Tab-separated table of C-alpha atoms in Angstrom:
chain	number	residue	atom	x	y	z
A	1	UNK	CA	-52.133	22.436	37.617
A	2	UNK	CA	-54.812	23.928	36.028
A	3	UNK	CA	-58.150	21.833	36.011
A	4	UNK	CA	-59.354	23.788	33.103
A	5	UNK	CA	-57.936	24.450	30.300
A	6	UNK	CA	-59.544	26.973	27.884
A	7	UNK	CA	-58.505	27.542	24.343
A	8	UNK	CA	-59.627	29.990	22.386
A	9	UNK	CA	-59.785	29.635	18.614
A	10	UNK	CA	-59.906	31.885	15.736
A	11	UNK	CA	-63.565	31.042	14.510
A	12	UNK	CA	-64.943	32.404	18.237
A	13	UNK	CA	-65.329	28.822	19.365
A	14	UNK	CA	-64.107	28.597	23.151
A	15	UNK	CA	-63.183	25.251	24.042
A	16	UNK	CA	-63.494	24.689	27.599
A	17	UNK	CA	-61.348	21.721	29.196
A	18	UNK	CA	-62.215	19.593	32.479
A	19	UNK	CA	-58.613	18.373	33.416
A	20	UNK	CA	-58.255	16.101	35.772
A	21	UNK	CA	-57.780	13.127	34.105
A	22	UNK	CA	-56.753	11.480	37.295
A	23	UNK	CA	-59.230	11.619	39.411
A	24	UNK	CA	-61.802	11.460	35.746
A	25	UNK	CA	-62.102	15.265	36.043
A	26	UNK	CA	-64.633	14.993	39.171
A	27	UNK	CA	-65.815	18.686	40.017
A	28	UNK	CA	-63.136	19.331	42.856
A	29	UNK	CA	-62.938	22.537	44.613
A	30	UNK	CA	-60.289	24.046	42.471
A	31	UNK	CA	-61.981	22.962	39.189
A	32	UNK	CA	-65.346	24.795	41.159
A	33	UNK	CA	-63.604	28.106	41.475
A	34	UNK	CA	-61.746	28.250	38.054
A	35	UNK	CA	-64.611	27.102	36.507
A	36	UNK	CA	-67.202	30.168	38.031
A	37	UNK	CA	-64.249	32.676	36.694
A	38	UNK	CA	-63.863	31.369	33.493
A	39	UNK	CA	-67.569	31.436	32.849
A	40	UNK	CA	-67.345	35.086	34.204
A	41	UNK	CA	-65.241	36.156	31.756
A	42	UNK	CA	-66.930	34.250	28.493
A	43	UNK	CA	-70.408	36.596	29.595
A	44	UNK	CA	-68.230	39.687	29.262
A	45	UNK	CA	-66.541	38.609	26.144
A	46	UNK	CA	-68.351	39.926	22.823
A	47	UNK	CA	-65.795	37.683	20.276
A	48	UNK	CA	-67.194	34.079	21.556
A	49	UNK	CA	-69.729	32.819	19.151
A	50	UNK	CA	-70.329	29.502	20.477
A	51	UNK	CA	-68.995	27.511	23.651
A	52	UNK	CA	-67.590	23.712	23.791
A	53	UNK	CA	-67.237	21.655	26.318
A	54	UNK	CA	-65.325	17.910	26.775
A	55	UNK	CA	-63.167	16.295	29.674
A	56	UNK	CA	-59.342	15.250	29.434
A	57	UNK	CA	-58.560	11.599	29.157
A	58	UNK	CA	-60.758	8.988	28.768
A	59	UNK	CA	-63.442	10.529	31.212
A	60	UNK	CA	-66.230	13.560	30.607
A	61	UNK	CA	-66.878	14.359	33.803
A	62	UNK	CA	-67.130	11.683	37.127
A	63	UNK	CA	-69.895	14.425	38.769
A	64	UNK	CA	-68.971	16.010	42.156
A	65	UNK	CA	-65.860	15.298	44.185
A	66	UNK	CA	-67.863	13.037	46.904
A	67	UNK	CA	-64.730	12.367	49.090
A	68	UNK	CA	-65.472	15.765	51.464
A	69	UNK	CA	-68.247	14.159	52.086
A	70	UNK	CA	-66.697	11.712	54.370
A	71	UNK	CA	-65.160	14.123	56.494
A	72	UNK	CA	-68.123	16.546	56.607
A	73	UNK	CA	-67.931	16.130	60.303
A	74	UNK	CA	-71.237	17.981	62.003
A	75	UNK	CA	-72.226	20.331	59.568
A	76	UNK	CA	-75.957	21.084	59.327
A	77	UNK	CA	-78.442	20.943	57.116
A	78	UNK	CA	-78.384	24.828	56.630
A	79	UNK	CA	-74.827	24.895	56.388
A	80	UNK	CA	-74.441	21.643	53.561
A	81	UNK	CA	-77.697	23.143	51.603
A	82	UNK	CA	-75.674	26.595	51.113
A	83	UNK	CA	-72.929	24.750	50.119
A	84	UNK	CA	-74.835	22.747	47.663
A	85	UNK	CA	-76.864	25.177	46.013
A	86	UNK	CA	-73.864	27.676	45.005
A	87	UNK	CA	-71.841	24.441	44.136
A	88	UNK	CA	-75.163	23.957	41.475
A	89	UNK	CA	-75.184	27.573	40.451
A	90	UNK	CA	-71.877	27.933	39.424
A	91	UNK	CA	-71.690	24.600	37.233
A	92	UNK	CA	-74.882	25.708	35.627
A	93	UNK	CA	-74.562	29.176	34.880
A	94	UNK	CA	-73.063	27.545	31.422
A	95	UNK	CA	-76.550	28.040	30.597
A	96	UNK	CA	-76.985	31.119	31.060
A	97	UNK	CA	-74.862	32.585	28.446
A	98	UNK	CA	-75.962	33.383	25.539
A	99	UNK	CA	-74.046	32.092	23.110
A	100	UNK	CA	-75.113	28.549	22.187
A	101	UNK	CA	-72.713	25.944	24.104
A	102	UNK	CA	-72.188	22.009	23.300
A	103	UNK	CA	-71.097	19.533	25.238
A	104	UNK	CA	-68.821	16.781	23.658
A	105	UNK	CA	-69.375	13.941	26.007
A	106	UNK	CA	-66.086	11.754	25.076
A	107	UNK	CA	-66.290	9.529	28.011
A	108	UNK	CA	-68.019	8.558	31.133
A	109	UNK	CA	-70.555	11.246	32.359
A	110	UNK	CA	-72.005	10.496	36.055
A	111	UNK	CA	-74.214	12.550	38.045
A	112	UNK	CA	-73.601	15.780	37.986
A	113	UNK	CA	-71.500	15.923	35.286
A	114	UNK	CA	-74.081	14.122	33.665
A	115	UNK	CA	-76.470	17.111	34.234
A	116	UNK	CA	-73.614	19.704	33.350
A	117	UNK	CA	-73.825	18.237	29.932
A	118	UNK	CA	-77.631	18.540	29.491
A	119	UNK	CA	-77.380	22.322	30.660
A	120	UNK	CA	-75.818	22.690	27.763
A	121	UNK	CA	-77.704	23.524	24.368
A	122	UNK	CA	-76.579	20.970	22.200
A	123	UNK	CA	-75.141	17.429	23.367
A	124	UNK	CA	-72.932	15.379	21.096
A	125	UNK	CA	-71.568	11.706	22.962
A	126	UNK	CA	-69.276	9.010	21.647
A	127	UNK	CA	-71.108	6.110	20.925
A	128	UNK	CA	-69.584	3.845	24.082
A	129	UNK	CA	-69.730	6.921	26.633
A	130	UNK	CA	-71.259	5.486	29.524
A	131	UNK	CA	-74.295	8.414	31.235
A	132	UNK	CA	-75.825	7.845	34.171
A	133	UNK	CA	-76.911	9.248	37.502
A	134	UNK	CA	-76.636	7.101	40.232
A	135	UNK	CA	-77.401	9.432	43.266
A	136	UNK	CA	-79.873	6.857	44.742
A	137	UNK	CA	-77.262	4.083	44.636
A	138	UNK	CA	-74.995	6.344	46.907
A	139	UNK	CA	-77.635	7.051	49.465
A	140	UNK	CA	-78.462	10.788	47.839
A	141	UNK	CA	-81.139	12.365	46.579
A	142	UNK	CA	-80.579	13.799	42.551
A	143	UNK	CA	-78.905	16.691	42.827
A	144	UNK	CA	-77.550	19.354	40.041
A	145	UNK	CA	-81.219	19.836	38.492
A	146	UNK	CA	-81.192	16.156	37.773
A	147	UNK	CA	-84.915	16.406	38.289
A	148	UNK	CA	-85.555	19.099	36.076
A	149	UNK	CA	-83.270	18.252	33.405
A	150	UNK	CA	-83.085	14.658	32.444
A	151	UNK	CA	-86.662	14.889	32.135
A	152	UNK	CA	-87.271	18.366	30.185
A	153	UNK	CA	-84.723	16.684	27.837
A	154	UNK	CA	-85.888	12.845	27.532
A	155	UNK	CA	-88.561	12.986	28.966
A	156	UNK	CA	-90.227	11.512	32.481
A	157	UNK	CA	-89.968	8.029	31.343
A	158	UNK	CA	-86.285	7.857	30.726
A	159	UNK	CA	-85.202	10.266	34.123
A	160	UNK	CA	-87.369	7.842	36.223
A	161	UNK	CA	-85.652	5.011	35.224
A	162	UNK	CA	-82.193	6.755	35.319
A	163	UNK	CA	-82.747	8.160	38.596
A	164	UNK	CA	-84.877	5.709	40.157
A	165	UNK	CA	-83.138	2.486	39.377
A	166	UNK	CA	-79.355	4.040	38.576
A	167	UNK	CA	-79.137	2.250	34.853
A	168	UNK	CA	-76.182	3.219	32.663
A	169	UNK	CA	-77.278	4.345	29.240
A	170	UNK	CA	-74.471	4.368	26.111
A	171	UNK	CA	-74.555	7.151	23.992
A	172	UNK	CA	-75.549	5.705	20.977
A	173	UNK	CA	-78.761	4.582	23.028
A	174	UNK	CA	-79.039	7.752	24.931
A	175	UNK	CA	-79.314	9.690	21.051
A	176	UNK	CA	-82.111	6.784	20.312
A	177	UNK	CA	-83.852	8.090	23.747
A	178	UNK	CA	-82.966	11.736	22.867
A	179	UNK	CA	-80.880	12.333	25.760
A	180	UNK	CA	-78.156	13.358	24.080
A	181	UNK	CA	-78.897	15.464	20.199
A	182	UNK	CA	-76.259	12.985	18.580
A	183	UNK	CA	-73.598	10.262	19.098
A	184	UNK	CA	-70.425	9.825	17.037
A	185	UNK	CA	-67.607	6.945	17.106
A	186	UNK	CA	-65.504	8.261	20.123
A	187	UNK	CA	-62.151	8.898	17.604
A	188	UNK	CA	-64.245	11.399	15.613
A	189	UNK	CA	-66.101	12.439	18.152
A	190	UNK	CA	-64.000	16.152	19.006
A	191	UNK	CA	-63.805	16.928	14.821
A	192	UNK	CA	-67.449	16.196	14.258
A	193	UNK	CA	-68.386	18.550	16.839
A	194	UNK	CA	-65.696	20.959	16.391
A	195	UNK	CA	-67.096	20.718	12.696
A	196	UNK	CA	-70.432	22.047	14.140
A	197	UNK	CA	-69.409	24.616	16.853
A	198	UNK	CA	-67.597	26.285	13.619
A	199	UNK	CA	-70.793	26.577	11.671
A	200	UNK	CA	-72.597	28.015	14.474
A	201	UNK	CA	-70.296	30.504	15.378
A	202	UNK	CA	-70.550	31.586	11.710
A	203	UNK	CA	-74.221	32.681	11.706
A	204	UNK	CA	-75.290	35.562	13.206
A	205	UNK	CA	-74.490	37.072	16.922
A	206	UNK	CA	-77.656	38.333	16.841
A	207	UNK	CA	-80.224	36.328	15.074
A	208	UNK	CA	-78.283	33.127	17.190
A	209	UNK	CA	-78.754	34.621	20.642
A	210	UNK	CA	-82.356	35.587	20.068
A	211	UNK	CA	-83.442	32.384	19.050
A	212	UNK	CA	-81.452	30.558	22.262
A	213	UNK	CA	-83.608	33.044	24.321
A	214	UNK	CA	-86.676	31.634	22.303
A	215	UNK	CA	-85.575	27.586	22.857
A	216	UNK	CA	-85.030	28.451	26.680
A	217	UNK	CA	-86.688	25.908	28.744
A	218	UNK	CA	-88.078	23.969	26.003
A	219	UNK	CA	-89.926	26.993	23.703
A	220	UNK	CA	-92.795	28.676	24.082
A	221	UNK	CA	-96.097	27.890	26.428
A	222	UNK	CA	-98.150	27.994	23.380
A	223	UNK	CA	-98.324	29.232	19.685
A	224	UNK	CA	-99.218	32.811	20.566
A	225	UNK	CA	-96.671	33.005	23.123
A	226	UNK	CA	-94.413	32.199	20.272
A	227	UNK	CA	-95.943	34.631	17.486
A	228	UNK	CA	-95.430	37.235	20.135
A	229	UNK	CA	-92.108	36.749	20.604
A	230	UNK	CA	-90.971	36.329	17.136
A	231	UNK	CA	-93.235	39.595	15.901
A	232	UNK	CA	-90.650	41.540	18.244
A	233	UNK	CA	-87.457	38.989	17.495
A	234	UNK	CA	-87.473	38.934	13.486
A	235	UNK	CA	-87.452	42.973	13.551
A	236	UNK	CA	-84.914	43.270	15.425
A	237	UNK	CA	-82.943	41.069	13.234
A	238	UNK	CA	-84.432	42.966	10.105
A	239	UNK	CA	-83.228	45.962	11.338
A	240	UNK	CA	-79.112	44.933	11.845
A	241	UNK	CA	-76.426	45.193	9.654
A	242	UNK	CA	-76.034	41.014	9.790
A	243	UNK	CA	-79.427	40.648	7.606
A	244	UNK	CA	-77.640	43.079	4.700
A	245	UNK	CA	-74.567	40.979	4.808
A	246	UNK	CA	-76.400	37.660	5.071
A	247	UNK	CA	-78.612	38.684	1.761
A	248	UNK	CA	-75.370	40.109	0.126
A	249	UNK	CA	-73.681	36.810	0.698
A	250	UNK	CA	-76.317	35.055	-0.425
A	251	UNK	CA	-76.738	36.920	-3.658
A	252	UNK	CA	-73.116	36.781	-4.405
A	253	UNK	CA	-72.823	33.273	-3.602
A	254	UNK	CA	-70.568	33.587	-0.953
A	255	UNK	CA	-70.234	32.791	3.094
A	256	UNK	CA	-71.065	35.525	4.977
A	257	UNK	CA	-68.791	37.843	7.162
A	258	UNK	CA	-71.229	38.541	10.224
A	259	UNK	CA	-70.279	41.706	12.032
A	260	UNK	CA	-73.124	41.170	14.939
A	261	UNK	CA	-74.458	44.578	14.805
């Protein structure tokens, strides 16, 4: 079985899959390891434009498969810290590439799945999608950056009360909050933000990977950090073939064909 499924459409939107509906597509091992090589191979592929994300069935993502836990027998600190910190890095290099990527949160998202969402640049939820991080609750600390990003997102308010007292947040209150960028009635949930990824992956490579590199982290320390970084960014950009098109198209009246060079 594979526990993700990745579809690749014509527009250079990459739909990536978390299926297994069964167990509400927890982060087993196997969904670990195809996961790490089908990030691999989006880095090395120059034809994705933008990068979606959603669960199978009625679930986003349950967080990490907890039951090894049980059975984790004597293993040491040393040994379980290892463990956890690659199982972290290879969820989360989804933010490393550079293509913008969405997450279309159609169902329950809990702990670390939770987070895997936020990694991601833009977060769309169905209005009755249940988010929370109960880590406390089960006797562990956050894990999965949930320290760093619920509050970089909504702010230290909202991840204290998440993570200290476990509440469950819906997504139509988590886009109030600004967890999440939007929320959408669950049955149009996949369209609307299909809708979007297509219009992002229609502007150009280069001008759209620059300016992720700018939004990293939350922007720039300050205004002249900024100014710095945009008097080297905007050249660049001036200087491709994509700003000829994108004038062309707009003086013609017509959408633009971006080449990304």
């Amino acid at each position: 079985m594979d526990e993700l499924l990745v579809d690749r459409r014509d527009d250079g939107v990459v739909v990536l899959t978390l299926n297994r509906p069964d167990r509400r597509n927890s982060m087993t091992d196997g969904m670990t390891e195809q996961w790490r090589l089908a990030v691999s191979d989006l880095r090395r592929d120059k034809d994705v434009r933008c990068v979606v994300l959603t669960g199978a069935g009625s679930a986003f993502c349950s967080g990490g498969d907890l039951s090894w836990l049980a059975d984790r027998g004597a293993e040491s600190v040393p040994v379980l810290r290892d463990r956890m910190l690659d199982f972290y890095r290879t969820w989360l290099s989804v933010a490393d590439l550079e293509v913008p990527t969405i997450a279309a949160v159609n169902g329950a998202a809990v702990g670390a799945g939770l987070c895997l969402a936020l990694a991601c640049d833009l977060v769309y939820a169905a209005e009755e999608a249940k988010l929370l991080a109960p880590f406390t609750s089960l006797g562990l600390h956050p894990g999965m950056a949930a320290t760093y990003l619920l509050p970089r997102v909504a702010g230290v308010g909202v991840a204290r009360e998440m993570l200290l007292t476990g509440r469950t947040m819906l997504g139509a209150e988590a886009a109030a909050s600004g967890l999440v960028t939007r929320a959408f009635p669950r049955e149009t949930l996949m369209t609307r933000v299909l809708e979007i990824a297509s219009r992002t992956a229609a502007n150009a490579p280069v001008a759209t990977r620059l300016t992720k590199v700018a939004l990293a982290g939350g922007g720039h320390a300050d205004l002249d950090a900024a100014l710095r970084w945009e008097s080297l960014a905007q050249p660049v950009t001036m200087a491709s073939d994509d700003l000829l098109e994108g004038l062309a198209a707009q003086r013609e009246r017509r959408p633009p064909r971006f080449g990304g060079s």
